[in-house]
mmCIF file of the C-alpha atoms, coordinates in Angstrom:
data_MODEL
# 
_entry.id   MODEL 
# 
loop_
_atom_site.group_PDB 
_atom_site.id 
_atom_site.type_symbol 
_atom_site.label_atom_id 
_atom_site.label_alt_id 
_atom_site.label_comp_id 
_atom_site.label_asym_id 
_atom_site.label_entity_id 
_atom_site.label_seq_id 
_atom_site.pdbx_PDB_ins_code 
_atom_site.Cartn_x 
_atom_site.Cartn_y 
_atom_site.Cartn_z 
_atom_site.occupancy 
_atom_site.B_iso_or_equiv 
_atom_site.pdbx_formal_charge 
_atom_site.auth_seq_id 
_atom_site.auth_comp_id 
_atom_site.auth_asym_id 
_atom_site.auth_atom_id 
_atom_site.pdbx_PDB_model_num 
ATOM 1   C CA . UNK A 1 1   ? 117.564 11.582 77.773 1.00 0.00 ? 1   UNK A CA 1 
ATOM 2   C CA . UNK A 1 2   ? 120.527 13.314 79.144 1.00 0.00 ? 2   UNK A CA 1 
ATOM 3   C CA . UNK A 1 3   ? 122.507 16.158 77.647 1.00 0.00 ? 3   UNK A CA 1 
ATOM 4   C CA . UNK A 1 4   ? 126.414 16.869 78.624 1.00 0.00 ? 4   UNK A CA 1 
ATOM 5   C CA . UNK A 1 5   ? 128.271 19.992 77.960 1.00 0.00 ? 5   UNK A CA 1 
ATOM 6   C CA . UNK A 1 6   ? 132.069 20.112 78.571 1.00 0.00 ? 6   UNK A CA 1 
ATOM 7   C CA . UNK A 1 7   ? 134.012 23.161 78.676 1.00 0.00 ? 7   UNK A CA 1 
ATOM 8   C CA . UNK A 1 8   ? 137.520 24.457 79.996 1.00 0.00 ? 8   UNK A CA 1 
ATOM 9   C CA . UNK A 1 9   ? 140.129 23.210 76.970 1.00 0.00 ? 9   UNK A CA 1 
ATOM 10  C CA . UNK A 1 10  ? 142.594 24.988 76.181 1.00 0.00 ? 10  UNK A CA 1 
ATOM 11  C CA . UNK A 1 11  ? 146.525 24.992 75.123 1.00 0.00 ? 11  UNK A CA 1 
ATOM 12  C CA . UNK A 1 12  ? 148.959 24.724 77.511 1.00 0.00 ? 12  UNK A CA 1 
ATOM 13  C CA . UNK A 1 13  ? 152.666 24.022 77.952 1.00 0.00 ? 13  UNK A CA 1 
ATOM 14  C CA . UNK A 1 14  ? 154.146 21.048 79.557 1.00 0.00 ? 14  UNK A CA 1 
ATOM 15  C CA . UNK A 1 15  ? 153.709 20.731 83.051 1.00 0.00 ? 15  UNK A CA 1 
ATOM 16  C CA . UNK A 1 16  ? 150.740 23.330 83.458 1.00 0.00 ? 16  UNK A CA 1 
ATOM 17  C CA . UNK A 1 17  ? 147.666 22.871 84.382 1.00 0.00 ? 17  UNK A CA 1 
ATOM 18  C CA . UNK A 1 18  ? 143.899 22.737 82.976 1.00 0.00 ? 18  UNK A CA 1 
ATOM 19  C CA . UNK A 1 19  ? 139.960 21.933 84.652 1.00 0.00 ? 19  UNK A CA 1 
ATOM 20  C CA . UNK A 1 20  ? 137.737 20.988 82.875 1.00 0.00 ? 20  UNK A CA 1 
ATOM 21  C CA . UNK A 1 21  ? 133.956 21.036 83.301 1.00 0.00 ? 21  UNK A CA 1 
ATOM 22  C CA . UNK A 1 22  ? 131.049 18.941 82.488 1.00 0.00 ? 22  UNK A CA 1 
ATOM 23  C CA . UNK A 1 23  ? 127.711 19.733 82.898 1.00 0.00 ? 23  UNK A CA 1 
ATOM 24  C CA . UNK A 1 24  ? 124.540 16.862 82.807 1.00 0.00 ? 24  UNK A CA 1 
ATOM 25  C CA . UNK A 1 25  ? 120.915 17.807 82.426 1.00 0.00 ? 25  UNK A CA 1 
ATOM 26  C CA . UNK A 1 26  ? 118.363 15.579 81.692 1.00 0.00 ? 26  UNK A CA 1 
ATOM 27  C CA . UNK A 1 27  ? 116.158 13.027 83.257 1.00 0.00 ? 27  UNK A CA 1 
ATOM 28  C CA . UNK A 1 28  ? 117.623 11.786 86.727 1.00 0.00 ? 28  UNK A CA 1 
ATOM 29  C CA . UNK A 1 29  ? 117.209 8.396  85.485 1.00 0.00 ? 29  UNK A CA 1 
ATOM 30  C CA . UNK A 1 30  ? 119.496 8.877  82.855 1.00 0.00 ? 30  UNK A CA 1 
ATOM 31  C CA . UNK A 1 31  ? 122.308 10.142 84.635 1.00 0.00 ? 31  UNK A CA 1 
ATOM 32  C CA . UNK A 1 32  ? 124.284 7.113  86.644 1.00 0.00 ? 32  UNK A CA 1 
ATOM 33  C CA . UNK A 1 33  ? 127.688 6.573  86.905 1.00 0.00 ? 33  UNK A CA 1 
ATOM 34  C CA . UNK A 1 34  ? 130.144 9.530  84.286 1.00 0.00 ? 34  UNK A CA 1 
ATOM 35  C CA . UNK A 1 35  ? 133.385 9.435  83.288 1.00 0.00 ? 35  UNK A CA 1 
ATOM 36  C CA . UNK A 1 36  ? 135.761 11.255 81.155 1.00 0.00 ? 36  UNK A CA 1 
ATOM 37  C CA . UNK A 1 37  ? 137.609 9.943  78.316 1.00 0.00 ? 37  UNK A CA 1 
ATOM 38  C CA . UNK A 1 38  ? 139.774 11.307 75.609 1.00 0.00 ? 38  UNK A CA 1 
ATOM 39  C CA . UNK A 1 39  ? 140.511 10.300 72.000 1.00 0.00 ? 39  UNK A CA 1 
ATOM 40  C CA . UNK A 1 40  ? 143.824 11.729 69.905 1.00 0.00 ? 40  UNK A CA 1 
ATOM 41  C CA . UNK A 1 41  ? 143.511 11.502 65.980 1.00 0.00 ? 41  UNK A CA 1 
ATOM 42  C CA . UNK A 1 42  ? 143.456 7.799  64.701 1.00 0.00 ? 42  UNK A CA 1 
ATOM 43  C CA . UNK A 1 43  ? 143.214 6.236  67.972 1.00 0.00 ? 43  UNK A CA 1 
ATOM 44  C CA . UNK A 1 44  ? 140.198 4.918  69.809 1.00 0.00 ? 44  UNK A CA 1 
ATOM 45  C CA . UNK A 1 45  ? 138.403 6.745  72.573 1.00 0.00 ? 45  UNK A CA 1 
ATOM 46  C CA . UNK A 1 46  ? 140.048 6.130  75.728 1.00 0.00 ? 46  UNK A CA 1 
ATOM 47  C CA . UNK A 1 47  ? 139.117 5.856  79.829 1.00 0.00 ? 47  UNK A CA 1 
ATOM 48  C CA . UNK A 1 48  ? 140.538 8.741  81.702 1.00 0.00 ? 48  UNK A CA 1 
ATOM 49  C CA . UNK A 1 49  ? 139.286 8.713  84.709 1.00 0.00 ? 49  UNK A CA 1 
ATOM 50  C CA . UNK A 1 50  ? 135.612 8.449  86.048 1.00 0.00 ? 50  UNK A CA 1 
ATOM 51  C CA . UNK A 1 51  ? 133.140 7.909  89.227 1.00 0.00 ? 51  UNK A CA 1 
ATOM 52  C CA . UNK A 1 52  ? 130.010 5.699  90.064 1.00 0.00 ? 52  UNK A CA 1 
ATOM 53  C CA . UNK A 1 53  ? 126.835 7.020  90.650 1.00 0.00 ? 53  UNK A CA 1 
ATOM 54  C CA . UNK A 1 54  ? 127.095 7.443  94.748 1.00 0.00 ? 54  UNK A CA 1 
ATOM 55  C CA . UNK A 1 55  ? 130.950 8.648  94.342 1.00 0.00 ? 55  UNK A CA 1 
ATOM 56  C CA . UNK A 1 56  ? 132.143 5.818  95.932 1.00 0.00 ? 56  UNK A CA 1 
ATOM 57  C CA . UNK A 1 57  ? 134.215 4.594  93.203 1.00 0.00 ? 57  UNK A CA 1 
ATOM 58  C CA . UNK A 1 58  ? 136.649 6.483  91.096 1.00 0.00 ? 58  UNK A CA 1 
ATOM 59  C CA . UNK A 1 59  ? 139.054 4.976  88.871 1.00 0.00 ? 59  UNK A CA 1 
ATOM 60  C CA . UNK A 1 60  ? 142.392 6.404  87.180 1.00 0.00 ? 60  UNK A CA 1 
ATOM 61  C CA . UNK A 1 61  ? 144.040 5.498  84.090 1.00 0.00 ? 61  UNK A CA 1 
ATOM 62  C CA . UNK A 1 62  ? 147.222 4.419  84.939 1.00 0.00 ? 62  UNK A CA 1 
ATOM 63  C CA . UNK A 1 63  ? 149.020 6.982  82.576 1.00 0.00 ? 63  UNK A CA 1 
ATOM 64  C CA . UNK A 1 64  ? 147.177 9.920  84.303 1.00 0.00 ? 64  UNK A CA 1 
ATOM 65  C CA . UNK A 1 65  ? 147.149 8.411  88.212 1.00 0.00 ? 65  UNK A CA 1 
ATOM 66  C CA . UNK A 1 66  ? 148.183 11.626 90.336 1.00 0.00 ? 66  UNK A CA 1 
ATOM 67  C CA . UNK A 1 67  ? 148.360 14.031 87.982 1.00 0.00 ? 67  UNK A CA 1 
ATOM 68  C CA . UNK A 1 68  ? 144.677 14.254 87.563 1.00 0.00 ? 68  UNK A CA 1 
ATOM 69  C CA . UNK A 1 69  ? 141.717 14.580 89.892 1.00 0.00 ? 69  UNK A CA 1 
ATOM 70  C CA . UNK A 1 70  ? 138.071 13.662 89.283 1.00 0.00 ? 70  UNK A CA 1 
ATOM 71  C CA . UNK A 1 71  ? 135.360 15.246 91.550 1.00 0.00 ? 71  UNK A CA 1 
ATOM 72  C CA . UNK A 1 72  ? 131.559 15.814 91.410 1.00 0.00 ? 72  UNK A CA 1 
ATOM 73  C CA . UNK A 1 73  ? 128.920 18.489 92.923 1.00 0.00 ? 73  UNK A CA 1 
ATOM 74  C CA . UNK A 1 74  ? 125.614 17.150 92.715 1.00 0.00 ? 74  UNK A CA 1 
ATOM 75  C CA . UNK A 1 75  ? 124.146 20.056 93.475 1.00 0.00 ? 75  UNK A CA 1 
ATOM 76  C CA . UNK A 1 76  ? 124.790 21.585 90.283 1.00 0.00 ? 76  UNK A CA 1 
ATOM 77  C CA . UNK A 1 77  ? 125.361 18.339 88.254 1.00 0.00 ? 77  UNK A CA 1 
ATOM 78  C CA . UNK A 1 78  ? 128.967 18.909 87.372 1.00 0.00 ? 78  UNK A CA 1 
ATOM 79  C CA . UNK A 1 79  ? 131.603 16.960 87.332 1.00 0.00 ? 79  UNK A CA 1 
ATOM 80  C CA . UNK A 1 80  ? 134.818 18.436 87.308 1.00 0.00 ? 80  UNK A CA 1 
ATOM 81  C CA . UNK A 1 81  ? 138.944 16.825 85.778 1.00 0.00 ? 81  UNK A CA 1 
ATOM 82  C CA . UNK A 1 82  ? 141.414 18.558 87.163 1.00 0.00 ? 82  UNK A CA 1 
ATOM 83  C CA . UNK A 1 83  ? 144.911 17.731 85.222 1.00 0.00 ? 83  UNK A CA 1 
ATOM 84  C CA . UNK A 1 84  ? 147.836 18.726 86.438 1.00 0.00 ? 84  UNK A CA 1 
ATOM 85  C CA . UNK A 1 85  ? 151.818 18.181 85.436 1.00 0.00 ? 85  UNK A CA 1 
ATOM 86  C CA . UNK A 1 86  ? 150.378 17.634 81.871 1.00 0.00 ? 86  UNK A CA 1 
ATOM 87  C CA . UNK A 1 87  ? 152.183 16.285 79.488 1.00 0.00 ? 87  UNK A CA 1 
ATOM 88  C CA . UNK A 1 88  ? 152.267 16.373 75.305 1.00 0.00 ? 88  UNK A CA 1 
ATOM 89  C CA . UNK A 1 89  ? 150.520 12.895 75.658 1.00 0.00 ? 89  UNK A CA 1 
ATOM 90  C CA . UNK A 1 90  ? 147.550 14.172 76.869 1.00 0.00 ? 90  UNK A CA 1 
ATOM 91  C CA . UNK A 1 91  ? 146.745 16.221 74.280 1.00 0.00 ? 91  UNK A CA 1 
ATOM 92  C CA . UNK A 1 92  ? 143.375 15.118 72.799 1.00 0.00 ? 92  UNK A CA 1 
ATOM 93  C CA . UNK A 1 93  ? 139.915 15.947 72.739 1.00 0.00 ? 93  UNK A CA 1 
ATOM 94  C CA . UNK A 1 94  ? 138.473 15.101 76.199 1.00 0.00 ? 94  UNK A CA 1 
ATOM 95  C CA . UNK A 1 95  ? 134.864 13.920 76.353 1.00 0.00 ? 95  UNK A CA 1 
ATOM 96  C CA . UNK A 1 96  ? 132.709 13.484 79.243 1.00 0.00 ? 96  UNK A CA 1 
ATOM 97  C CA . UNK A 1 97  ? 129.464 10.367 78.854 1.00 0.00 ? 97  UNK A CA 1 
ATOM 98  C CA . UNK A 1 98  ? 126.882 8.725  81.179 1.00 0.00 ? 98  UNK A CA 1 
ATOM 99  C CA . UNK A 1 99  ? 124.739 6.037  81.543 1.00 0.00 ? 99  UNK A CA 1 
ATOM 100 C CA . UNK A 1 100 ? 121.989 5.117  83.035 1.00 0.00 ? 100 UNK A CA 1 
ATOM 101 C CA . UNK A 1 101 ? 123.780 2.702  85.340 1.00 0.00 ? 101 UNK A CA 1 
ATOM 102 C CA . UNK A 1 102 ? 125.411 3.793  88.670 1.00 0.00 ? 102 UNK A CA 1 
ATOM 103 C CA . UNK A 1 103 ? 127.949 1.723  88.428 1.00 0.00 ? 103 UNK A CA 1 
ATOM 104 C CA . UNK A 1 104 ? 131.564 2.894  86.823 1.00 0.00 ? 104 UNK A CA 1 
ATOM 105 C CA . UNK A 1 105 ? 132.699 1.233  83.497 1.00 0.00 ? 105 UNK A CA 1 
ATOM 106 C CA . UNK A 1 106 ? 135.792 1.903  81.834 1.00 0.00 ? 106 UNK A CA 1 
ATOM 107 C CA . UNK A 1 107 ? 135.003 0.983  78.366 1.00 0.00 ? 107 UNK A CA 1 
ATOM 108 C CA . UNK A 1 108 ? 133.397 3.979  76.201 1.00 0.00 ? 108 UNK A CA 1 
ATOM 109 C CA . UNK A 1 109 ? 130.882 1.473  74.307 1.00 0.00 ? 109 UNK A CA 1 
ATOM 110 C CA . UNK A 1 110 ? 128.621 0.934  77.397 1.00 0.00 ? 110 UNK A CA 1 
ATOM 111 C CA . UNK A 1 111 ? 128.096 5.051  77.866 1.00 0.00 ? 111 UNK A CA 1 
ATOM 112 C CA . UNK A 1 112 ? 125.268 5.765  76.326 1.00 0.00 ? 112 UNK A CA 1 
ATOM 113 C CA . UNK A 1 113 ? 125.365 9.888  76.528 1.00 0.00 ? 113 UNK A CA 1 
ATOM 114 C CA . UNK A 1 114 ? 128.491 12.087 75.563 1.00 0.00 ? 114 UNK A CA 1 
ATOM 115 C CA . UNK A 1 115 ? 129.299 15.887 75.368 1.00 0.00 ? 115 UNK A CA 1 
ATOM 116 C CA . UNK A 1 116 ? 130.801 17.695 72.456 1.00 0.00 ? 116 UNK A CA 1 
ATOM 117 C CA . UNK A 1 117 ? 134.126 17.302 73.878 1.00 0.00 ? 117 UNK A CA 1 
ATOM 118 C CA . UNK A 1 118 ? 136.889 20.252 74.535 1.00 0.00 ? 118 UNK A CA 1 
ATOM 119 C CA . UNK A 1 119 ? 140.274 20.081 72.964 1.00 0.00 ? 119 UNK A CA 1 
ATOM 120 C CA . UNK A 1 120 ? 143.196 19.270 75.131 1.00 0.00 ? 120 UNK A CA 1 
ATOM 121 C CA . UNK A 1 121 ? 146.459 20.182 73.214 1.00 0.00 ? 121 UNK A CA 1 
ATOM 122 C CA . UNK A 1 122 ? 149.774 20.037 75.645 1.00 0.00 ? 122 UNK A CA 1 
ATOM 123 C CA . UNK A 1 123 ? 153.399 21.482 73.669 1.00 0.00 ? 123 UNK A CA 1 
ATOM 124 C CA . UNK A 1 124 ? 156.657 20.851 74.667 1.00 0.00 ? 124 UNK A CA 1 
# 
């Protein structure tokens, strides 16, 4: 088992800036590669950005490539999204998930933990 608690949503204005946090407990077993994803009302849950197990892969969306920033401290099992320049199209909730696989995957049905998710909502 693996548990995930995000935090650090919030409502900003275009072109500020939010971090948000995600912290894993849980069997070490459980915890491989994590990601973040989002998902707006009536659309499906979406990659955002996300790292393998060892850190040696991270992958952007396309629509949030240099604007946001995905890092990881093992020591205290967080992984960290920085977003930056955001934009009204990222607002969302923003949810972090693992599996117990160290290698990244983009698509949400092969995670097989997930936080609560923290609201993301961006104005103009």
């Amino acid at each position: 088992q693996a548990r995930l608690v995000e935090s650090g949503g919030g409502s900003v204005q275009a072109g500020g800036s939010l971090t948000l946090s995600c912290v894993a407990s849980g069997h070490p077993d459980n915890i491989g590669a994590v990601a973040w994803f989002r998902q707006a009302p009536g659309k499906e849950r979406e990659f955002v950005a996300g790292m393998s197990w060892s850190g040696r892969t991270v992958r952007y969306d396309t629509s949030v490539e240099g604007r946001f920033l995905v890092t990881r401290n093992n020591t205290v099992d967080t992984m960290y999204l920085l977003m930056d320049n955001l934009k009204p199209e990222d607002t969302a909730r923003y949810y972090c998930g693992t599996r117990d696989i160290r290698q990244l995957s983009t698509l949400a049905r092969e995670y097989r933990y997930w936080g609560q998710g923290t609201q993301v909502s961006v104005s103009t």
